[in-house]
CSV table of C-alpha atoms in Angstrom, one decimal:
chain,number,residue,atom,x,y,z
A,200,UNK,CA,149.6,-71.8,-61.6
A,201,UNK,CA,148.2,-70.0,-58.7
A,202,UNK,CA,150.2,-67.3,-57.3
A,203,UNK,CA,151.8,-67.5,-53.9
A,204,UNK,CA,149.8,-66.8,-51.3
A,205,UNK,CA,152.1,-65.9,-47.9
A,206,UNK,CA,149.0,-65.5,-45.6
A,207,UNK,CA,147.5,-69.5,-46.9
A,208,UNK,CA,151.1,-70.8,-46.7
A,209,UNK,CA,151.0,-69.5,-42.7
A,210,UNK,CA,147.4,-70.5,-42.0
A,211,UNK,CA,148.7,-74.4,-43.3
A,212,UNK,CA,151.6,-74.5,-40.8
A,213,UNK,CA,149.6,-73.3,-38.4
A,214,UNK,CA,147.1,-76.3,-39.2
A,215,UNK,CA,149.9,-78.6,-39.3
A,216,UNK,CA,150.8,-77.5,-36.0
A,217,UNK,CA,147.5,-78.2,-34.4
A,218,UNK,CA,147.5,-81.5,-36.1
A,219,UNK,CA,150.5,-82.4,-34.7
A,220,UNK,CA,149.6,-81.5,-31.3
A,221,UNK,CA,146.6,-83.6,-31.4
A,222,UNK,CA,148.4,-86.6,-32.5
A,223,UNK,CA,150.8,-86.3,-29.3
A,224,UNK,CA,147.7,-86.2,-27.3
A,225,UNK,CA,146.5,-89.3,-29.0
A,226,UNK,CA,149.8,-90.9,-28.3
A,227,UNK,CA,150.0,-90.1,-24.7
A,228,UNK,CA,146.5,-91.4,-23.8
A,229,UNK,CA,147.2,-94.9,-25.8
A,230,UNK,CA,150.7,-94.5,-23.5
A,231,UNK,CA,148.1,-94.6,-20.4
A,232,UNK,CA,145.5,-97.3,-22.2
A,233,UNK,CA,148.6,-99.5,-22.2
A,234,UNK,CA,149.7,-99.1,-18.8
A,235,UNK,CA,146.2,-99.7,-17.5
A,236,UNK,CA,145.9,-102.8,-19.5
A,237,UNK,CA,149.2,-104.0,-18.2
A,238,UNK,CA,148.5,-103.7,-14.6
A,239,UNK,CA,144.7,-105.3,-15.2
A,240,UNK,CA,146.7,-107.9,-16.4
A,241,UNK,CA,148.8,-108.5,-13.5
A,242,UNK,CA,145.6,-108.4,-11.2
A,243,UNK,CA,143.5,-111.0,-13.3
A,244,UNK,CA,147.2,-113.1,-13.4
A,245,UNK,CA,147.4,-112.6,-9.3
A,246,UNK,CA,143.5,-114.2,-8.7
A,247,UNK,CA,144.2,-116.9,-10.8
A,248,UNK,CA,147.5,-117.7,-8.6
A,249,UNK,CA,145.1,-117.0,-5.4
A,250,UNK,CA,142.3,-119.4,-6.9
A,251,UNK,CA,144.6,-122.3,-8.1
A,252,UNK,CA,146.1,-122.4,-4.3
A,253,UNK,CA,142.2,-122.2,-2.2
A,254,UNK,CA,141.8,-125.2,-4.7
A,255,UNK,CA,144.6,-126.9,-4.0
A,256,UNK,CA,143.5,-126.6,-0.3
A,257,UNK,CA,140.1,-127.6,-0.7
A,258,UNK,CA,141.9,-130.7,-2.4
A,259,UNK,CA,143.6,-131.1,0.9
A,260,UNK,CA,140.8,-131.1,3.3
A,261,UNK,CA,138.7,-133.6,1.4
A,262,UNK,CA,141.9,-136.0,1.4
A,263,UNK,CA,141.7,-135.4,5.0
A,264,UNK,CA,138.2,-135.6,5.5
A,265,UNK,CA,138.6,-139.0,3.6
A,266,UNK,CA,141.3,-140.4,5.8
A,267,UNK,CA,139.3,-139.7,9.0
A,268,UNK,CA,135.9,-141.4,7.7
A,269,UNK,CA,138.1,-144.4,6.5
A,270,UNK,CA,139.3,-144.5,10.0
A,271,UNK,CA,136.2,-143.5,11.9
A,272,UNK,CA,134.9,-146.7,9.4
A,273,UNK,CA,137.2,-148.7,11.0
A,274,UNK,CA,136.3,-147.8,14.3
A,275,UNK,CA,132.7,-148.7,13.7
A,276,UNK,CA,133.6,-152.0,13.2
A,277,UNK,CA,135.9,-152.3,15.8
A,278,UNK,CA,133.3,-151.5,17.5
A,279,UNK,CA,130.7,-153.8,16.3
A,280,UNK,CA,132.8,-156.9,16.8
A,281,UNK,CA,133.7,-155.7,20.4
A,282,UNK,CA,129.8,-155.5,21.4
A,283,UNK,CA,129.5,-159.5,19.9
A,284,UNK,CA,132.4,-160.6,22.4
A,285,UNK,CA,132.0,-158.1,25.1
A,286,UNK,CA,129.7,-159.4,28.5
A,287,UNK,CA,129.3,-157.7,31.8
A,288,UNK,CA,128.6,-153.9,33.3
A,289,UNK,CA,132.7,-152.8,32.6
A,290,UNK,CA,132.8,-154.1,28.8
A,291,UNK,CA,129.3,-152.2,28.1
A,292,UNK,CA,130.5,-149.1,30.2
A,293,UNK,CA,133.5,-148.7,27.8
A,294,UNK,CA,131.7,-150.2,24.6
A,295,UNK,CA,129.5,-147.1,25.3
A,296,UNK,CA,132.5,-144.9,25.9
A,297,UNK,CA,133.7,-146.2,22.5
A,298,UNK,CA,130.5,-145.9,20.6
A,299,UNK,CA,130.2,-142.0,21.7
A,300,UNK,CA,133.6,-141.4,20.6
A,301,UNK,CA,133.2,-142.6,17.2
A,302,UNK,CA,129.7,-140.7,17.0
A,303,UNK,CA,131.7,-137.3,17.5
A,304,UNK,CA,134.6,-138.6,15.0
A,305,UNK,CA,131.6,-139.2,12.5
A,306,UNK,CA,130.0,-135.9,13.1
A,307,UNK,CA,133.8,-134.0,12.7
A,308,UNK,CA,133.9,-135.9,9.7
A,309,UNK,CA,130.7,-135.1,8.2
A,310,UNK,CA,131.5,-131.5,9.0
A,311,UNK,CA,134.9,-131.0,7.4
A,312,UNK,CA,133.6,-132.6,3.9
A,313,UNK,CA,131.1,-130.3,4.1
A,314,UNK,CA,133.7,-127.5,4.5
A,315,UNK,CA,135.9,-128.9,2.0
A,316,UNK,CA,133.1,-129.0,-0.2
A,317,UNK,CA,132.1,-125.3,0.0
A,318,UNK,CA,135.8,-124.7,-0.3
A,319,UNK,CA,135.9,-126.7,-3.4
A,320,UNK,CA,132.7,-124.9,-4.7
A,321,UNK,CA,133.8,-121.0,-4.0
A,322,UNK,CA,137.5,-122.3,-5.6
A,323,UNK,CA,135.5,-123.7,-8.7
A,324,UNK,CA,133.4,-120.6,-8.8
A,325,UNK,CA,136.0,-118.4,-8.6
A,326,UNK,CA,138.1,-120.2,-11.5
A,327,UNK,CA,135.0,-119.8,-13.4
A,328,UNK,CA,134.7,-115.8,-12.9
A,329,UNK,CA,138.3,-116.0,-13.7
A,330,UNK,CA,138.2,-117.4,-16.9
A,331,UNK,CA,134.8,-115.4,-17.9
A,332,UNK,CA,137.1,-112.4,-17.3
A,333,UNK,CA,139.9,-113.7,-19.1
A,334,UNK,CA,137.9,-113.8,-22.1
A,335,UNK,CA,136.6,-110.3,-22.0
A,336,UNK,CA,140.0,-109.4,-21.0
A,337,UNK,CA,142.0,-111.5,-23.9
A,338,UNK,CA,139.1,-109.1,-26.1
A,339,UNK,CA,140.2,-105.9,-24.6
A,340,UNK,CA,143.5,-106.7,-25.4
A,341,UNK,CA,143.0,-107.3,-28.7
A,342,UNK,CA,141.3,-104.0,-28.7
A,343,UNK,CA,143.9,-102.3,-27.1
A,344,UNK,CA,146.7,-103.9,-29.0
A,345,UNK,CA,144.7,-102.4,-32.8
A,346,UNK,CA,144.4,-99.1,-30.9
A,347,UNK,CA,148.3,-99.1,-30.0
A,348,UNK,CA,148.9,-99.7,-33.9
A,349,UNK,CA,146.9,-97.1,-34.5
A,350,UNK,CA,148.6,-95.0,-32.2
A,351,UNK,CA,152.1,-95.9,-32.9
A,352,UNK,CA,151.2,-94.7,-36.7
A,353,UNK,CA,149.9,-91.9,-35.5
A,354,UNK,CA,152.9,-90.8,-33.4
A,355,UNK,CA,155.3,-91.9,-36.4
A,356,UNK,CA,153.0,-89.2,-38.8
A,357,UNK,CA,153.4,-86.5,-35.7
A,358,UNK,CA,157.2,-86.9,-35.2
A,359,UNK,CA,157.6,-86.6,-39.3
A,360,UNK,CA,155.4,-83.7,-38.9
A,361,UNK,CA,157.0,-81.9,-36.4
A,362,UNK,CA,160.5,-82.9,-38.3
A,363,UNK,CA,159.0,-80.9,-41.3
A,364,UNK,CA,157.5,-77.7,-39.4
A,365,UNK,CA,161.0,-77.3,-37.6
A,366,UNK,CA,162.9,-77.8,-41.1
A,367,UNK,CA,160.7,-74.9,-42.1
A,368,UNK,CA,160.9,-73.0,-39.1
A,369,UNK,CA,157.3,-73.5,-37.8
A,370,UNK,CA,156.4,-72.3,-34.4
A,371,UNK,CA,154.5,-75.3,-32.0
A,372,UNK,CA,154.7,-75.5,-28.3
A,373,UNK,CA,157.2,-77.8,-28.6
A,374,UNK,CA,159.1,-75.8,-30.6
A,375,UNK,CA,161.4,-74.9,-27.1
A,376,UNK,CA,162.3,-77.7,-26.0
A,377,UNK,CA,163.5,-79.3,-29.4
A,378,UNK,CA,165.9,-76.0,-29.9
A,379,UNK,CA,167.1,-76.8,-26.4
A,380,UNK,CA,167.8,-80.7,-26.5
A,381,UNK,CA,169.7,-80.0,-30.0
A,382,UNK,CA,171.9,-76.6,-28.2
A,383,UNK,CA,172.6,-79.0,-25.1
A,384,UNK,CA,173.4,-82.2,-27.5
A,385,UNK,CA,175.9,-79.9,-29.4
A,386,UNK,CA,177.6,-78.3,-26.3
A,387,UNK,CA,178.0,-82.3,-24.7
A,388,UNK,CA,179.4,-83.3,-28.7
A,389,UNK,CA,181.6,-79.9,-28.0
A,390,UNK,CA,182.8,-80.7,-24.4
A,391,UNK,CA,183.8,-84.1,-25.4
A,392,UNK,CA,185.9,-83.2,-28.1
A,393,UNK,CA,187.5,-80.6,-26.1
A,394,UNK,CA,188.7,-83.5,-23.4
A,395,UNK,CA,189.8,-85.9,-26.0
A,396,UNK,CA,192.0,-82.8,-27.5
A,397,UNK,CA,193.3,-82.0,-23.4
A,398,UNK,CA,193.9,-85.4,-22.7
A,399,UNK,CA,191.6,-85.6,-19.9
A,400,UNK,CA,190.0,-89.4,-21.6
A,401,UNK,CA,191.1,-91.9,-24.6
A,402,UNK,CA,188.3,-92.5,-27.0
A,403,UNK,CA,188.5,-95.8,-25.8
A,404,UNK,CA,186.9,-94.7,-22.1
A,405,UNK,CA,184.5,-92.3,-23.7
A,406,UNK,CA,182.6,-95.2,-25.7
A,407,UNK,CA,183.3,-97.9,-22.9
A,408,UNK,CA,180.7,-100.2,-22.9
A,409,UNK,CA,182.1,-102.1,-19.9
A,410,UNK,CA,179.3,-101.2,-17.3
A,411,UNK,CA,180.8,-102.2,-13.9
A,412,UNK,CA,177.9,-102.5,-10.8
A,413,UNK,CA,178.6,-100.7,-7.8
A,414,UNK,CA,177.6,-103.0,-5.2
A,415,UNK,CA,174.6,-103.0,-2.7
A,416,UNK,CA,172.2,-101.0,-5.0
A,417,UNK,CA,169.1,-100.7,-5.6
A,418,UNK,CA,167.9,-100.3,-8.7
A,419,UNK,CA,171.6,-101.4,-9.8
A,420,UNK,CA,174.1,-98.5,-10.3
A,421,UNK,CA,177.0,-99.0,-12.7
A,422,UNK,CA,180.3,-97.4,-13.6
A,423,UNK,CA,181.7,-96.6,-17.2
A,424,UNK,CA,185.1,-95.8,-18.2
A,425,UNK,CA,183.7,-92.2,-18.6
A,426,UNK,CA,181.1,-91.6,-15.6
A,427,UNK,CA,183.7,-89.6,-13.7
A,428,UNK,CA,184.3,-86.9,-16.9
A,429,UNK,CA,180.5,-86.8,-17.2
A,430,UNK,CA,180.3,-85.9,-13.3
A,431,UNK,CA,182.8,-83.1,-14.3
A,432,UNK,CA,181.2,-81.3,-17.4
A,433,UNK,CA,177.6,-82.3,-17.7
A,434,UNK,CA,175.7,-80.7,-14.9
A,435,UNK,CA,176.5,-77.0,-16.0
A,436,UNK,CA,174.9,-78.1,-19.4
A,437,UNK,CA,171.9,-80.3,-17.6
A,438,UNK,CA,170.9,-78.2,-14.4
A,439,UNK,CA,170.0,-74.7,-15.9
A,440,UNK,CA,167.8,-76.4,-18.5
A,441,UNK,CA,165.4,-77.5,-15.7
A,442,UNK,CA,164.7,-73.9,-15.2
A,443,UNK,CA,163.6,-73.6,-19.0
A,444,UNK,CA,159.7,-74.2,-18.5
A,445,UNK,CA,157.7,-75.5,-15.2
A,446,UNK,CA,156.9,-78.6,-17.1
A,447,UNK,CA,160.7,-79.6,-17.9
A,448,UNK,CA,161.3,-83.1,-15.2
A,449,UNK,CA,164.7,-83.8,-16.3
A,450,UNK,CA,167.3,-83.1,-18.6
A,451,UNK,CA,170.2,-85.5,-18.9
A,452,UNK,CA,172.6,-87.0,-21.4
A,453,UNK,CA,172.6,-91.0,-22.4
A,454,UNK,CA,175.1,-93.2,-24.4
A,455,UNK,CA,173.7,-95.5,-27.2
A,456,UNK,CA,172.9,-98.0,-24.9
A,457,UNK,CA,170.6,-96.1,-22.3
A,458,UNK,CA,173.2,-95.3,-19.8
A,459,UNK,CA,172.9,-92.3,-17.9
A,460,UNK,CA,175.8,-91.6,-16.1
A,461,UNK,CA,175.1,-87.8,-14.6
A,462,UNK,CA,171.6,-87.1,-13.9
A,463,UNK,CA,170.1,-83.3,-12.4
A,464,UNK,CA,171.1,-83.1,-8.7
A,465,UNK,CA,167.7,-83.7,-7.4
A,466,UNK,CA,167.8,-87.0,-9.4
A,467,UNK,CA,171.4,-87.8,-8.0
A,468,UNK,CA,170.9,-89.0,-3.9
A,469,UNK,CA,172.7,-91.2,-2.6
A,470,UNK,CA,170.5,-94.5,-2.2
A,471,UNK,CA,169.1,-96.0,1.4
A,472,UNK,CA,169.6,-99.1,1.8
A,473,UNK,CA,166.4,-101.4,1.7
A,474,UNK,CA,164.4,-98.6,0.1
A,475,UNK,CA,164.2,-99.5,-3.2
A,476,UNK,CA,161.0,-97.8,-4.0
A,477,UNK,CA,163.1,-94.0,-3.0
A,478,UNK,CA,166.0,-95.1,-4.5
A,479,UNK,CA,163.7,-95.4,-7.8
A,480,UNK,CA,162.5,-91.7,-7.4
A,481,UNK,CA,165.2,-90.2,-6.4
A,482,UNK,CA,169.0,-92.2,-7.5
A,483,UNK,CA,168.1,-92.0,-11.1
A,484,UNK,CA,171.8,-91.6,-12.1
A,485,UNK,CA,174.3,-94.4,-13.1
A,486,UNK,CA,171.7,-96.6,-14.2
A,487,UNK,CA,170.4,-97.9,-17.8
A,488,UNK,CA,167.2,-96.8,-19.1
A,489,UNK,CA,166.7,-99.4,-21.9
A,490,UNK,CA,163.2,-99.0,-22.5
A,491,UNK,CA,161.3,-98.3,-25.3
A,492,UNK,CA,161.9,-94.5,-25.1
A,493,UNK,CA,165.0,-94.9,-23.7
A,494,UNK,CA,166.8,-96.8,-26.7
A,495,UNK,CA,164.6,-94.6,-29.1
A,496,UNK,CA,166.6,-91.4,-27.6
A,497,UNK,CA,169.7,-93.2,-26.7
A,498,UNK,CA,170.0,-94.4,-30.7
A,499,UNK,CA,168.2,-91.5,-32.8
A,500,UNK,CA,170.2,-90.1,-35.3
A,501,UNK,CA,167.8,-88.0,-36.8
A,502,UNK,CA,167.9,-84.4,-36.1
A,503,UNK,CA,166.2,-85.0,-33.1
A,504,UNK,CA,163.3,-87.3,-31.9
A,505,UNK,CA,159.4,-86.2,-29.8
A,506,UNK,CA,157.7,-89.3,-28.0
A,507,UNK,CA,155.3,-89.7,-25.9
A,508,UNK,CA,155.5,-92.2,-22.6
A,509,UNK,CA,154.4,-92.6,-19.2
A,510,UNK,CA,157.5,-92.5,-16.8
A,511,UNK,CA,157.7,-94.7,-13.1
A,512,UNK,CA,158.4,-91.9,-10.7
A,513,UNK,CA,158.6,-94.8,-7.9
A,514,UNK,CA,156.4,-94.9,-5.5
A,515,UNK,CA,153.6,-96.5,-7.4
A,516,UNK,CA,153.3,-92.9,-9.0
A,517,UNK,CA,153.5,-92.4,-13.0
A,518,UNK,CA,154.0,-89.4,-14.8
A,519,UNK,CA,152.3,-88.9,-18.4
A,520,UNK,CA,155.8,-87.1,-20.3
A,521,UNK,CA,157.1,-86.2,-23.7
A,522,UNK,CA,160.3,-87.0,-24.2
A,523,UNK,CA,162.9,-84.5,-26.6
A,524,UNK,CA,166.1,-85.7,-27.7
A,525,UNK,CA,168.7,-84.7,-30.0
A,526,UNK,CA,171.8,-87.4,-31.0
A,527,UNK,CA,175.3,-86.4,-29.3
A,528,UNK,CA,177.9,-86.7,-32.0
A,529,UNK,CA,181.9,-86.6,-31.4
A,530,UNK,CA,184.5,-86.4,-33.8
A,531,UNK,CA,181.7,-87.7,-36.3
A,532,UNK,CA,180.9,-90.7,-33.8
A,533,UNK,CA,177.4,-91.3,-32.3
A,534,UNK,CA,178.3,-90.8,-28.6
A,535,UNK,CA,174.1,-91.1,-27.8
A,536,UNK,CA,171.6,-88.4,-27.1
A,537,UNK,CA,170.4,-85.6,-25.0
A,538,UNK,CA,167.1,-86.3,-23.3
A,539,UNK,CA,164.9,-82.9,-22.5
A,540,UNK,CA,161.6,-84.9,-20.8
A,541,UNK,CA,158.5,-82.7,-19.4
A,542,UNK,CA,154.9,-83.0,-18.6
A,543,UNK,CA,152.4,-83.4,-21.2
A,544,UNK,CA,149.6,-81.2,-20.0
């Protein structure tokens, strides 16, 4: 057997680390491949919606158009039987007067089917351009969908990756940030037990599940049986952790279920009325993150948990992040998890 060799041993952690930071990369930019494909998706679905109703005009029209050249039709004959029967200079004057009126019926006529039938043409058109991108579309997707797989695996080999290289006590740059999330998670687990102990809330109220809506918001706000502790104790965990690194966005504690009762301050405003796209940004607290990432933190038990995910900052503006968290355990009980989330640059 080959002796030890301390200086290989390093050089391989060190290669593990790089591998691992490439894979987060790779995860982040299938994040963003997604979310592109998502909103092409909505576009192509918002033309087709556009098409099927300049269709459903031209449909219109060309009823129309058909109802005035059955009348106009009618007129002609009308008009033909009045000339047999009619005699002297009054009956021509207005047999004339009739004739002229039906001659610019006919030519209104003759123009609006033509309309309607552009309108019918450009509507057919577009449907076809629509479908002919639906198809190339339908094969991007497929594409994307293999490369997500791909990505998903390669994410799932990164977290077990970085799982190993802190169990050994390997330096990476996210090294930080996963020491933090697990301190934090611990001092919440602590604080909790500590109130249960003083009396200050049942177990019952600490796990309520009961969310109750405060009314008039938007995005909904709820209340749990133990928002009002979490308003108390949390923020001198959360807010100094934002000063950790430039990159750090949030830092905020979530039950099982994705609730985040006490967000950072700057995430905490009170919410305006009708502006739902600042509310988004900025009244991120008492509200349910039950995303993907979301439950994934909210429900890791696992000594902590790195992912990769693009965040809605409202606004129409999205942020590329990793996410950190680290389960929250009281009395033995899975209370949630402690989510650390910065930029991934």
């Amino acid at each position: 057997m080959a002796p030890f060799d301390l200086a290989d041993s390093q050089a391989s952690a060190a290669g593990f680390a790089r591998v691992a930071g490439r894979l987060g990369a790779v995860s982040v930019q299938v994040a963003d491949i997604a979310g592109s494909l998502a909103a092409l998706r909505q576009g192509l679905a918002a033309a087709a919606e556009e098409a099927g109703r300049l269709d459903a005009a031209a449909a219109r029209v060309a009823e129309g158009a058909a109802a005035m050249a059955g009348s106009a039709s009618r007129a002609e004959a009308a008009l033909s039987a009045a000339r047999e029967e009619a005699t002297g200079a009054e009956a021509a004057a207005a047999l004339a007067a009739l004739a002229e009126s039906v001659q610019r019926a006919g030519e209104e006529v003759a123009a609006m089917a033509g309309g309607a039938a552009a309108a019918g043409a450009e509507a057919a058109a577009m449907r076809t351009g629509i479908a002919a991108q639906a198809q190339v579309t339908a094969a991007l997707a497929q594409e994307v969908t293999q490369a997500a797989q791909r990505g998903e695996t390669l994410r799932d080999i990164s977290e077990a990756l970085m799982e190993e290289m802190a169990a050994a006590g390997v330096e990476t740059e996210d090294s930080p940030f996963i020491r933090a999330a697990q301190a934090a998670a611990a001092e919440v687990g602590r604080l909790f037990e500590a109130a249960l102990a003083a009396g200050d809330i049942t177990e019952a109220a600490l796990f309520d599940e009961a969310y109750r809506p405060l009314p008039g918001t938007d995005p909904p706000q709820l209340l749990a049986g133990f928002t009002a502790l979490t308003d108390r104790l949390l923020p001198p965990v959360q807010e100094p952790l934002l000063g950790l690194d430039p990159r750090v966005v949030f830092a905020a504690a979530v039950d099982r279920n994705g609730y985040l009762p006490t967000h950072n301050a700057k995430f905490s405003q009170p919410q305006r009325p009708g502006e739902t796209a600042w509310n988004t940004a900025n009244c991120r607290n008492r509200r349910i993150f039950d995303d993907r990432t979301g439950l994934g933190a909210a429900r890791n038990r696992k000594p902590f948990l790195l992912q990769a995910y693009r965040r809605d900052m409202g606004g129409g503006q999205v942020a590329l992040m990793k996410d950190c968290s680290a389960p929250i355990l009281v009395r033995g009980r899975h209370w949630g998890g402690f989510r650390l989330a910065y930029r991934a640059e």
